[in-house]
mmCIF file of C-alpha atoms in Angstrom:
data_model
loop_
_atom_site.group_PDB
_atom_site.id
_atom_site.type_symbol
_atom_site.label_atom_id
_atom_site.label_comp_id
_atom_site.label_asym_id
_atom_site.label_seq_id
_atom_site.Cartn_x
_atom_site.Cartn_y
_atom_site.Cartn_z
ATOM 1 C CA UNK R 155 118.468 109.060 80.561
ATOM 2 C CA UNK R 156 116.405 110.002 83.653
ATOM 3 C CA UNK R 157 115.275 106.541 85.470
ATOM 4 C CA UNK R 158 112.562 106.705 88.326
ATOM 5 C CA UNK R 159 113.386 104.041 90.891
ATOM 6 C CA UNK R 160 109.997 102.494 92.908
ATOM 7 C CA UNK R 161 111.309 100.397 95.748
ATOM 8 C CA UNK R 162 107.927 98.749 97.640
ATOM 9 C CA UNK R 163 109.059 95.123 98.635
ATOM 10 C CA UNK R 164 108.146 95.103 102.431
ATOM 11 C CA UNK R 165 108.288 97.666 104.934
ATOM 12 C CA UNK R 166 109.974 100.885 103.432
ATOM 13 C CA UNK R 167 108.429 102.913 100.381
ATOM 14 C CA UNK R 168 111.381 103.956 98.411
ATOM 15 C CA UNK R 169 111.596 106.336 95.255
ATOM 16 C CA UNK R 170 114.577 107.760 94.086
ATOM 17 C CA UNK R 171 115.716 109.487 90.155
ATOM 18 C CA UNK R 172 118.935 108.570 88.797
ATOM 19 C CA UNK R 173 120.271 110.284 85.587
ATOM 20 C CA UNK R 174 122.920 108.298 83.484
ATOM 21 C CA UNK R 175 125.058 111.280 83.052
ATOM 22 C CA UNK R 176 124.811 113.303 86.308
ATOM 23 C CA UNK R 177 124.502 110.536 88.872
ATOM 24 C CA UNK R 178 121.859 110.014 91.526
ATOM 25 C CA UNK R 179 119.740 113.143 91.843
ATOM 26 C CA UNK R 180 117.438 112.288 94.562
ATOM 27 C CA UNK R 181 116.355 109.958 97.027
ATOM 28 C CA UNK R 182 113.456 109.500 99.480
ATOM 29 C CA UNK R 183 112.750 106.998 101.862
ATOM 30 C CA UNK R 184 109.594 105.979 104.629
ATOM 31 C CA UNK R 185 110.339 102.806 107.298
ATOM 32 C CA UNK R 186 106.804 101.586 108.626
ATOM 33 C CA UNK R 187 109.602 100.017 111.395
ATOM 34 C CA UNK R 188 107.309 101.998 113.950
ATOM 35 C CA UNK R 189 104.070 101.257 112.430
ATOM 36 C CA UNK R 190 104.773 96.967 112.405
ATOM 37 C CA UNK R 191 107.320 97.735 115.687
ATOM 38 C CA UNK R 192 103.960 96.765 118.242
ATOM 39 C CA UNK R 193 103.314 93.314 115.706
ATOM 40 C CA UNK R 194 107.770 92.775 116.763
ATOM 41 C CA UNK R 195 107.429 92.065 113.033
ATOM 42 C CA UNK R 196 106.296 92.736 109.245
ATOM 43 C CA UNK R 197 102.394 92.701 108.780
ATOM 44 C CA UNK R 198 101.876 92.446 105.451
ATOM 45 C CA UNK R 199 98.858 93.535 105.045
ATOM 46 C CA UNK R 200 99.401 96.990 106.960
ATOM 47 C CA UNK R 201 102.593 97.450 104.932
ATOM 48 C CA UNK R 202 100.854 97.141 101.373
ATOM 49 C CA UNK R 203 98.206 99.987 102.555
ATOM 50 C CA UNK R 204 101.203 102.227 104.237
ATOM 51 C CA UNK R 205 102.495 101.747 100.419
ATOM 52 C CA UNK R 206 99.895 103.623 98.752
ATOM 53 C CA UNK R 207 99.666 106.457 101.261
ATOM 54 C CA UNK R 208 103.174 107.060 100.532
ATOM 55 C CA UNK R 209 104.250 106.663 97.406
ATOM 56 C CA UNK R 210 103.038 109.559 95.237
ATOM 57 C CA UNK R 211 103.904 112.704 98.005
ATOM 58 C CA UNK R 212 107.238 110.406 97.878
ATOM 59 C CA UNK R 213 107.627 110.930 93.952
ATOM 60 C CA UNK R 214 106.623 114.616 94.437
ATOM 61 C CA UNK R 215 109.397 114.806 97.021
ATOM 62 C CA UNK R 216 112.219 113.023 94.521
ATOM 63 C CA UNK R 217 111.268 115.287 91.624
ATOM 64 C CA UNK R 218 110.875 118.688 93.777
ATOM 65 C CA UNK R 219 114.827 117.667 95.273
ATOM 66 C CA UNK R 220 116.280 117.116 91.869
ATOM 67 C CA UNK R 221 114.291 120.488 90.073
ATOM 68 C CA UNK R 222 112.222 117.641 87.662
ATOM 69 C CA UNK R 223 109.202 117.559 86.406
ATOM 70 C CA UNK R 224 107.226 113.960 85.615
ATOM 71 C CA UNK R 225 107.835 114.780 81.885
ATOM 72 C CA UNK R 226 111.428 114.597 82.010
ATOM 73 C CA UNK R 227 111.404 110.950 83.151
ATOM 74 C CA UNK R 228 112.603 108.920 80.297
ATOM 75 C CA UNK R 229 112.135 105.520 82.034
ATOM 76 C CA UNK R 230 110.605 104.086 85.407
ATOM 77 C CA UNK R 231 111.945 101.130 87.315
ATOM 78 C CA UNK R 232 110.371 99.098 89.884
ATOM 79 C CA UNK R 233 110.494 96.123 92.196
ATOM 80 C CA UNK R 234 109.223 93.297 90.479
ATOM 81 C CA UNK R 235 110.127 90.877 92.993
ATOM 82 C CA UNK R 236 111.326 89.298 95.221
ATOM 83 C CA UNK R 237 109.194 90.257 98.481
ATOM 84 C CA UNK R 238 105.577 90.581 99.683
ATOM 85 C CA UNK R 239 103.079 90.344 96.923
ATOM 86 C CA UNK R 240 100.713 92.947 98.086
ATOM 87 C CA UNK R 241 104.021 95.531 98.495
ATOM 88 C CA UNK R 242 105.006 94.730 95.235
ATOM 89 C CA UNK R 243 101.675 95.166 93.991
ATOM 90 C CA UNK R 244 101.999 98.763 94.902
ATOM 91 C CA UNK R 245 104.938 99.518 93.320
ATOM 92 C CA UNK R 246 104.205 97.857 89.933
ATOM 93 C CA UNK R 247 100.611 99.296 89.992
ATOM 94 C CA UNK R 248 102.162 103.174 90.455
ATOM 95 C CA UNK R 249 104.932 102.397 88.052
ATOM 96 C CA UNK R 250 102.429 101.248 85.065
ATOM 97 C CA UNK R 251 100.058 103.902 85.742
ATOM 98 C CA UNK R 252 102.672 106.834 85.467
ATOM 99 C CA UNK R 253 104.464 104.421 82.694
ATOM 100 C CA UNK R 254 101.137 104.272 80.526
ATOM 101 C CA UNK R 255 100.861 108.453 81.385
ATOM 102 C CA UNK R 256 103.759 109.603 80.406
ATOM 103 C CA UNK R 257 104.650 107.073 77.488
ATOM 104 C CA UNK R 258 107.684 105.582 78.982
ATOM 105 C CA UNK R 259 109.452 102.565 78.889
ATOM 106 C CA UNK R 260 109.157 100.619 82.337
ATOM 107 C CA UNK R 261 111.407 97.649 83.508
ATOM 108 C CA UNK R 262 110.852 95.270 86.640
ATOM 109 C CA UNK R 263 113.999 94.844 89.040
ATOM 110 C CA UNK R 264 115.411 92.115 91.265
ATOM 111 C CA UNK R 265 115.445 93.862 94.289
ATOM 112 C CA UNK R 266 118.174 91.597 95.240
ATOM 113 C CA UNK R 267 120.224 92.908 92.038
ATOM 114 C CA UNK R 268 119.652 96.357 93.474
ATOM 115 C CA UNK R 269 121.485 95.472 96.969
ATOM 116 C CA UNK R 270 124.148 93.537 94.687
ATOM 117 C CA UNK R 271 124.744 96.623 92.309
ATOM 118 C CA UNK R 272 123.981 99.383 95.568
ATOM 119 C CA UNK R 273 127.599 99.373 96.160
ATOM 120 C CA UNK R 274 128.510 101.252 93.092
ATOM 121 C CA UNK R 275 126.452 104.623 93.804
ATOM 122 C CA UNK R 276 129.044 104.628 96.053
ATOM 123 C CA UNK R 277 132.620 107.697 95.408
ATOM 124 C CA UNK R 278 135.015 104.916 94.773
ATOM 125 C CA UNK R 279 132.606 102.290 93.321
ATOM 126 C CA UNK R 280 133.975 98.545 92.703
ATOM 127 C CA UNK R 281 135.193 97.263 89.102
ATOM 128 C CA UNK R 282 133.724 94.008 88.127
ATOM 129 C CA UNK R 283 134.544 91.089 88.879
ATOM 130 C CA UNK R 284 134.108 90.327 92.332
ATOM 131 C CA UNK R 285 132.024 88.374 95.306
ATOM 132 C CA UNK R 286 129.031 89.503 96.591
ATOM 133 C CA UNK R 287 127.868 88.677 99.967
ATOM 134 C CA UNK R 288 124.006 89.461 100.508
ATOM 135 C CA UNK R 289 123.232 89.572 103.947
ATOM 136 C CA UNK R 290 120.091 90.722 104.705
ATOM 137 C CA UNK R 291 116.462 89.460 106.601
ATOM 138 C CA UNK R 292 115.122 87.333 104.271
ATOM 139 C CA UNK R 293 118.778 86.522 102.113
ATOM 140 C CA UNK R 294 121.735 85.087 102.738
ATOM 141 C CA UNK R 295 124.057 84.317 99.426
ATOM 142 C CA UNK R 296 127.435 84.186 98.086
ATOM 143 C CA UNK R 297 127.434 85.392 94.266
ATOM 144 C CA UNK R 298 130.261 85.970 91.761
ATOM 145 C CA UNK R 299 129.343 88.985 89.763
ATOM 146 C CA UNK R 300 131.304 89.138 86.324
ATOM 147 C CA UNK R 301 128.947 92.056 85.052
ATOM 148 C CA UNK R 302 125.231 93.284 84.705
ATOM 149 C CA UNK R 303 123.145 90.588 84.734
ATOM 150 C CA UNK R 304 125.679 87.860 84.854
ATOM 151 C CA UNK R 305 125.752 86.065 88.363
ATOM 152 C CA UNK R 306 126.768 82.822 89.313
ATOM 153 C CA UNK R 307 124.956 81.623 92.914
ATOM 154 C CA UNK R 308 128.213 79.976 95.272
ATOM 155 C CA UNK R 309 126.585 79.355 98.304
ATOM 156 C CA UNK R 310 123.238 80.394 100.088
ATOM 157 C CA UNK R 311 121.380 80.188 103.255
ATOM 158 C CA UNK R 312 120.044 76.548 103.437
ATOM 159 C CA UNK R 313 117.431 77.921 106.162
ATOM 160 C CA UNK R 314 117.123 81.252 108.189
ATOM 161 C CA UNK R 315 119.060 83.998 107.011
ATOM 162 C CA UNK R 316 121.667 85.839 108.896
ATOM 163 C CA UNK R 317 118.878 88.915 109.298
ATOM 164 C CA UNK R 318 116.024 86.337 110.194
ATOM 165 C CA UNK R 319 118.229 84.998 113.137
ATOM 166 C CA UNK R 320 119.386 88.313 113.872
ATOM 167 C CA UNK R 321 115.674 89.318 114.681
ATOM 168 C CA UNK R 322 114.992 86.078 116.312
ATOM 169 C CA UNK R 323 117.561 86.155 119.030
ATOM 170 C CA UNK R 324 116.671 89.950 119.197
ATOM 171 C CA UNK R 325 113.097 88.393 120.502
ATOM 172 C CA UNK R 326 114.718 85.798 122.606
ATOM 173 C CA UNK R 327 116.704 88.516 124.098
ATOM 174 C CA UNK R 328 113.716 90.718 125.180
ATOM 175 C CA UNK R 329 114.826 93.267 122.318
ATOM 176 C CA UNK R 330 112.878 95.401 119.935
ATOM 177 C CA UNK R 331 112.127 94.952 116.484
ATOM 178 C CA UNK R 332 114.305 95.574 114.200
ATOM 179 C CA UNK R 333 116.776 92.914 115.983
ATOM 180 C CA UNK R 334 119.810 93.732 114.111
ATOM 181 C CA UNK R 335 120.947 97.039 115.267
ATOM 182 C CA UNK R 336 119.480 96.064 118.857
ATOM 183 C CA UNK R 337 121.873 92.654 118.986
ATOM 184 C CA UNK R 338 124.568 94.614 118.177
ATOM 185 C CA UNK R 339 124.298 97.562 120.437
ATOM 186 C CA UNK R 340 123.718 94.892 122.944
ATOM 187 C CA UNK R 341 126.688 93.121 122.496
ATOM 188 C CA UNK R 342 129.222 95.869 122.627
ATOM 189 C CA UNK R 343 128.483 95.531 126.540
ATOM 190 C CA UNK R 344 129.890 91.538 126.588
ATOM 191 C CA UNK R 345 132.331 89.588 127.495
ATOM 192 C CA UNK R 346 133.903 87.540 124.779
ATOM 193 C CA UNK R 347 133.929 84.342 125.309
ATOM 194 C CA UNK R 348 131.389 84.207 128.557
ATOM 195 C CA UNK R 349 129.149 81.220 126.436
ATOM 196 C CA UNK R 350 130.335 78.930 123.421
ATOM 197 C CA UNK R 351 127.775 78.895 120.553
ATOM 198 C CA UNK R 352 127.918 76.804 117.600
ATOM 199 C CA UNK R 353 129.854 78.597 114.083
ATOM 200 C CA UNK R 354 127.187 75.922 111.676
ATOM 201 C CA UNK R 355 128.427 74.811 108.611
ATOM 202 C CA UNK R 356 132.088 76.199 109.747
ATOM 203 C CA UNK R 357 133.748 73.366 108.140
ATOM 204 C CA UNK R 358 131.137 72.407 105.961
ATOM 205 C CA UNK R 359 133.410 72.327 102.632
ATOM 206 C CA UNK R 360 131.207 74.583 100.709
ATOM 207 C CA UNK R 361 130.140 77.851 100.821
ATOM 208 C CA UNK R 362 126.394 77.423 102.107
ATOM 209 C CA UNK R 363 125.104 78.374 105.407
ATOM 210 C CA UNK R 364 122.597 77.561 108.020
ATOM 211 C CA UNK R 365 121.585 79.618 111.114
ATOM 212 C CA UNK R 366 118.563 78.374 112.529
ATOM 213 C CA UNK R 367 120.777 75.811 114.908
ATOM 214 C CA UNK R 368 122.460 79.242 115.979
ATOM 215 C CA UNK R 369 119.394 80.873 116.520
ATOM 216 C CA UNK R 370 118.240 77.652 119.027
ATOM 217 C CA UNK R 371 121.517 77.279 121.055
ATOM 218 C CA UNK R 372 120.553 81.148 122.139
ATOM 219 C CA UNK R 373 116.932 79.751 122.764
ATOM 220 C CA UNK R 374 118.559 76.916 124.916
ATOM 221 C CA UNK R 375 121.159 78.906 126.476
ATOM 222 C CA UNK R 376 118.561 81.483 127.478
ATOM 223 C CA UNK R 377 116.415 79.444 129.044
ATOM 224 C CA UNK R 378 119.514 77.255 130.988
ATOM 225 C CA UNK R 379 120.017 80.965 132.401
ATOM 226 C CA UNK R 380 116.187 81.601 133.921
ATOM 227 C CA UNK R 381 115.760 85.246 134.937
ATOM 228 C CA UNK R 382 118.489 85.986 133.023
ATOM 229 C CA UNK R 383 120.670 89.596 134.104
ATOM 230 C CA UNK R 384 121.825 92.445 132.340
ATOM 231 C CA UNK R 385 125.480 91.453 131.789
ATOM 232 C CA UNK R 386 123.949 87.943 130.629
ATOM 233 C CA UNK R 387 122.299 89.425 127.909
ATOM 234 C CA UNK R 388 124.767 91.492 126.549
ATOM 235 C CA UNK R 389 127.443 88.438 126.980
ATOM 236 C CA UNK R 390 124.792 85.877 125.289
ATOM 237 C CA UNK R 391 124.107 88.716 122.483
ATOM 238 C CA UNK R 392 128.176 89.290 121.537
ATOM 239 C CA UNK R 393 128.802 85.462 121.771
ATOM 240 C CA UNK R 394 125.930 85.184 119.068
ATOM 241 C CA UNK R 395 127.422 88.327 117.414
ATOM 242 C CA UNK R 396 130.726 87.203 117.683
ATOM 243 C CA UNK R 397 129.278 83.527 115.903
ATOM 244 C CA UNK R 398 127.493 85.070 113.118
ATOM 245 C CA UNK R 399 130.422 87.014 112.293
ATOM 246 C CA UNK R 400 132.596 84.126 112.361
ATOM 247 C CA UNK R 401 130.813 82.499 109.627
ATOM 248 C CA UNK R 402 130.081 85.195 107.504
ATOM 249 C CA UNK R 403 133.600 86.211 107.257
ATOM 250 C CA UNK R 404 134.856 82.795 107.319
ATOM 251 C CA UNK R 405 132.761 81.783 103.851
ATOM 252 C CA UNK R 406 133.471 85.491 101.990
ATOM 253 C CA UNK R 407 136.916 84.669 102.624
ATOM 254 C CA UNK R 408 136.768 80.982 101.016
ATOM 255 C CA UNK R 409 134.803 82.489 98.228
ATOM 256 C CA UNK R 410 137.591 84.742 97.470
ATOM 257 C CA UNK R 411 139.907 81.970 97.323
ATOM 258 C CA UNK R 412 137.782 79.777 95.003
ATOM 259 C CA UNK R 413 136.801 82.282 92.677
ATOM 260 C CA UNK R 414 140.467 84.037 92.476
ATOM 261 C CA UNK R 415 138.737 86.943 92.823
ATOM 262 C CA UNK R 416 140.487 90.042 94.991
ATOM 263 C CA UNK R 417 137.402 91.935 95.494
ATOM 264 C CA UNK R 418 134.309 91.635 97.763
ATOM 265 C CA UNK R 419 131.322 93.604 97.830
ATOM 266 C CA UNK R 420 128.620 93.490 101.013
ATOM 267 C CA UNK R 421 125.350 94.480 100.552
ATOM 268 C CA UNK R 422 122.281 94.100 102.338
ATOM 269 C CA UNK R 423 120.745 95.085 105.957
ATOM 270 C CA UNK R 424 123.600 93.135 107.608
ATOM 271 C CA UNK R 425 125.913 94.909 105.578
ATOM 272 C CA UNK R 426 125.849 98.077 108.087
ATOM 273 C CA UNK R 427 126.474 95.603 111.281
ATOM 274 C CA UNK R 428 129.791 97.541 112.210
ATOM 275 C CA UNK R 429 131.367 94.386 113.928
ATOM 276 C CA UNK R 430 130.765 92.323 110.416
ATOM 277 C CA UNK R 431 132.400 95.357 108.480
ATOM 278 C CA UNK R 432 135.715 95.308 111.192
ATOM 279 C CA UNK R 433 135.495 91.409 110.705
ATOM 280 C CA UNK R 434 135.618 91.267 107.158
ATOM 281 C CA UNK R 435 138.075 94.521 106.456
ATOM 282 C CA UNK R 436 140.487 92.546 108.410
ATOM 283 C CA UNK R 437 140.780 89.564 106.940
ATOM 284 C CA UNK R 438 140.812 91.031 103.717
ATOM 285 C CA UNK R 439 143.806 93.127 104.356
ATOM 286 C CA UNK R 440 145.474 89.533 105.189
ATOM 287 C CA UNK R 441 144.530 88.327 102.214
ATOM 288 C CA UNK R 442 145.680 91.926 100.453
ATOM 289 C CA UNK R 443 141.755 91.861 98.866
ATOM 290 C CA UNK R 444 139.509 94.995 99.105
ATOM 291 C CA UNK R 445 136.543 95.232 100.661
ATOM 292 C CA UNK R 446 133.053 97.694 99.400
ATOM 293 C CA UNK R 447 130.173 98.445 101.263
ATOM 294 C CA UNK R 448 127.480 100.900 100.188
ATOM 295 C CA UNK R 449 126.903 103.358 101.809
ATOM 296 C CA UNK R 450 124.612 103.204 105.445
ATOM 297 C CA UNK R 451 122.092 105.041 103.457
ATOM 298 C CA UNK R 452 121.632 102.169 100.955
ATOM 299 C CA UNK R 453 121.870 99.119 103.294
ATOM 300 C CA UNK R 454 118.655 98.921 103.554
ATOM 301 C CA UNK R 455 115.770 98.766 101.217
ATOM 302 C CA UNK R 456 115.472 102.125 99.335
ATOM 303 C CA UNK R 457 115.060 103.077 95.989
ATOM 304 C CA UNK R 458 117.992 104.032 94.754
ATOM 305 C CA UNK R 459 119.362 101.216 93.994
ATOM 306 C CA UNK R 460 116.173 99.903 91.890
ATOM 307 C CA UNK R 461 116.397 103.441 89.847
ATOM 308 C CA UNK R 462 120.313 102.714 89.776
ATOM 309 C CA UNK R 463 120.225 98.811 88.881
ATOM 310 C CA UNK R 464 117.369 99.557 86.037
ATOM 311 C CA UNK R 465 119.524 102.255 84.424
ATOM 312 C CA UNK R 466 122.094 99.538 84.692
ATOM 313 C CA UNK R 467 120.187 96.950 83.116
ATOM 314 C CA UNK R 468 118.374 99.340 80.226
ATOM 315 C CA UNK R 469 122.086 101.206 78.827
ATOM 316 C CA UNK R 470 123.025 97.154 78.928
ATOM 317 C CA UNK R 471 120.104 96.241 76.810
ATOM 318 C CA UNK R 472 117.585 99.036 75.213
ATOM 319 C CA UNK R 473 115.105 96.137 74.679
ATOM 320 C CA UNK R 474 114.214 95.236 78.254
ATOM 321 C CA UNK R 475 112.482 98.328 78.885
ATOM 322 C CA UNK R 476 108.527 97.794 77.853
ATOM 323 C CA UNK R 477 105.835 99.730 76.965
ATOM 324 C CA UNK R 478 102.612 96.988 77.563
ATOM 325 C CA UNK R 479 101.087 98.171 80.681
ATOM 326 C CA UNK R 480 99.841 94.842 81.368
ATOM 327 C CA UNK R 481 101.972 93.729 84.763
ATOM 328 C CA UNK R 482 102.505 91.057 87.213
ATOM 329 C CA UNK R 483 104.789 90.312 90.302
ATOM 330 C CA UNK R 484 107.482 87.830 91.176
ATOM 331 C CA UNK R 485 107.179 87.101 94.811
ATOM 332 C CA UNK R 486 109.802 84.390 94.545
ATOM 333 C CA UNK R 487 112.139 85.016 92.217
ATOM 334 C CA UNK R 488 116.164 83.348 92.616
ATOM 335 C CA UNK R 489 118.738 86.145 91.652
ATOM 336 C CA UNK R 490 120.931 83.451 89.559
ATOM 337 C CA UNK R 491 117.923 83.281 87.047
ATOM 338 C CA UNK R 492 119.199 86.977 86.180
ATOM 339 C CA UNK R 493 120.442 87.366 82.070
ATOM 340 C CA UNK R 494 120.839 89.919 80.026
ATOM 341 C CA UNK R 495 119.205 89.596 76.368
ATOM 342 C CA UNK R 496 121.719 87.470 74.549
ATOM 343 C CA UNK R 497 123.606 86.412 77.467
#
């Protein structure tokens, strides 16, 4: 089966074709990071119309890399949800149109299942079960995935997530947009230990989180500092770094223990920060777990993992896949309300 993947949820137009016996055939991928860079932030309405200008030479792209033609897609699957409604709009419009066209069966996708399941495109993909951290701008969750479509929420974000107050601070710090990758390059060039910043919900007994306090103690230790220096930046950007990290890690690790579970899988924008992936590798090797990350290619958004995570989801359960062109979006939409037909 031949599954067209349509990933339009924010800020990068995704389209990818993934064939249930050969693997992942192609992949194609445009960031508007440039185009929203001047706004230091997502403009929704600019993203929805970057959408449309990209996503057909994008499909003609995919299908010219694998040696396809339209007709030999047996099924398309898109981002239903969640993310920006106009994105998704895009998406879901393109994917019904060339659904209706060709006489295919479509299916909507959690993009957030897509991150979950991105991990296995990977060479050495992870067996079920295992915990699933999502880090990424707008998500920040602990799940235990037993299989396709069967997730159990342990713990989520009970305000900004780890991305969100990676791009605040980012702006705090006088840093571009994206704030992730700048943070991090930043604090490669501090001291540890120069300033103290709170680890919230540490010790909380549960495997939530909460980063907006983290996100303010930069704000007030930024402005205690006045025309703040070089070396003050990069020491106030590890120390948040170094905090961030330290809860992360801290929670995977007590979700391992709860759940009995000996593998963890990151996925997610985060999931690329290289002093989260040194954090977490070593504390799993004390705890003899594994860790799997997908690969820097599939952090972020792309659509891959939707044309991936569909296939998933349709071998799993024929039935899902529709052929009423009629179609809607799920701008909100929680991952744990996930099931598969008879589940």
């Amino acid at each position: 089966m031949l599954v067209l993947g349509i990933e339009s949820s924010c800020d990068e137009t995704g389209l990818a074709l993934y064939d249930t016996d050969a693997g992942l055939l192609s992949h194609a991928l445009h960031s508007q990071i440039a185009m929203h860079r001047d706004y230091g932030g997502v403009v929704p309405e600019l993203a929805s119309r970057d959408h449309i200008r990209r996503v057909l030479p994008l499909l003609e792209q995919v299908l010219d890399e694998a040696g396809r033609q339209r007709r030999d897609i047996d099924a398309i699957a898109f981002t239903q949800g969640p993310g920006l409604a106009g994105a998704l709009l895009v998406g879901a419009s393109v994917a019904n149109a060339l659904g209706f066209a060709l006489g295919v069966p479509m299916l909507g996708v959690h993009h957030l299942e897509g991150h979950l399941l991105s991990p296995l495109l990977t060479a050495d993909p992870p067996e079920f079960p295992f915990v699933a951290l999502l880090v990424s701008g707008g998500h920040t969750q602990l799940m235990e995935v037993r299989g396709i479509g069967d997730y159990v929420l342990l713990g989520e974000t009970l305000d900004d997530a780890a991305g969100e107050a990676f791009d605040k601070t980012a702006k705090l710090l006088g840093l571009g947009y994206p704030g992730g990758p700048e943070v991090s390059r930043l604090a490669d060039f501090g001291v540890p230990g120069a300033f103290d910043l709170p680890r919230p919900m540490l010790h909380s007994g549960n495997l939530d989180f909460s980063f907006a306090g983290l996100k303010t103690a930069v704000l007030t230790q930024s402005r205690k500092l006045g025309n703040i220096c070089e070396q003050d930046r990069a020491n106030l950007a590890r120390a948040f770094v170094d905090a961030i990290v330290d809860v992360l890690a801290a929670k995977s690790m007590a979700a391992l223990k709860a759940t009995g579970h000996k593998r963890l899988v990151v996925a997610g924008g985060v999931g690329a920060n290289r002093q989260l992936r040194e954090r977490l590798d070593e504390q799993a090797r004390r705890r003899r777990a594994t860790v799997s990350y997908p690969d820097l290619a599939f952090c972020t958004d792309n659509g891959a993992m939707i044309a991936f995570a569909g296939a998933m989801r349709l071998q799993a359960a024929p039935e899902l896949g529709r052929r009423a062109y009629d179609y809607g979006v799920t701008p909100r939409w929680e991952l744990s309300e996930l099931r598969l037909p008879g589940r």
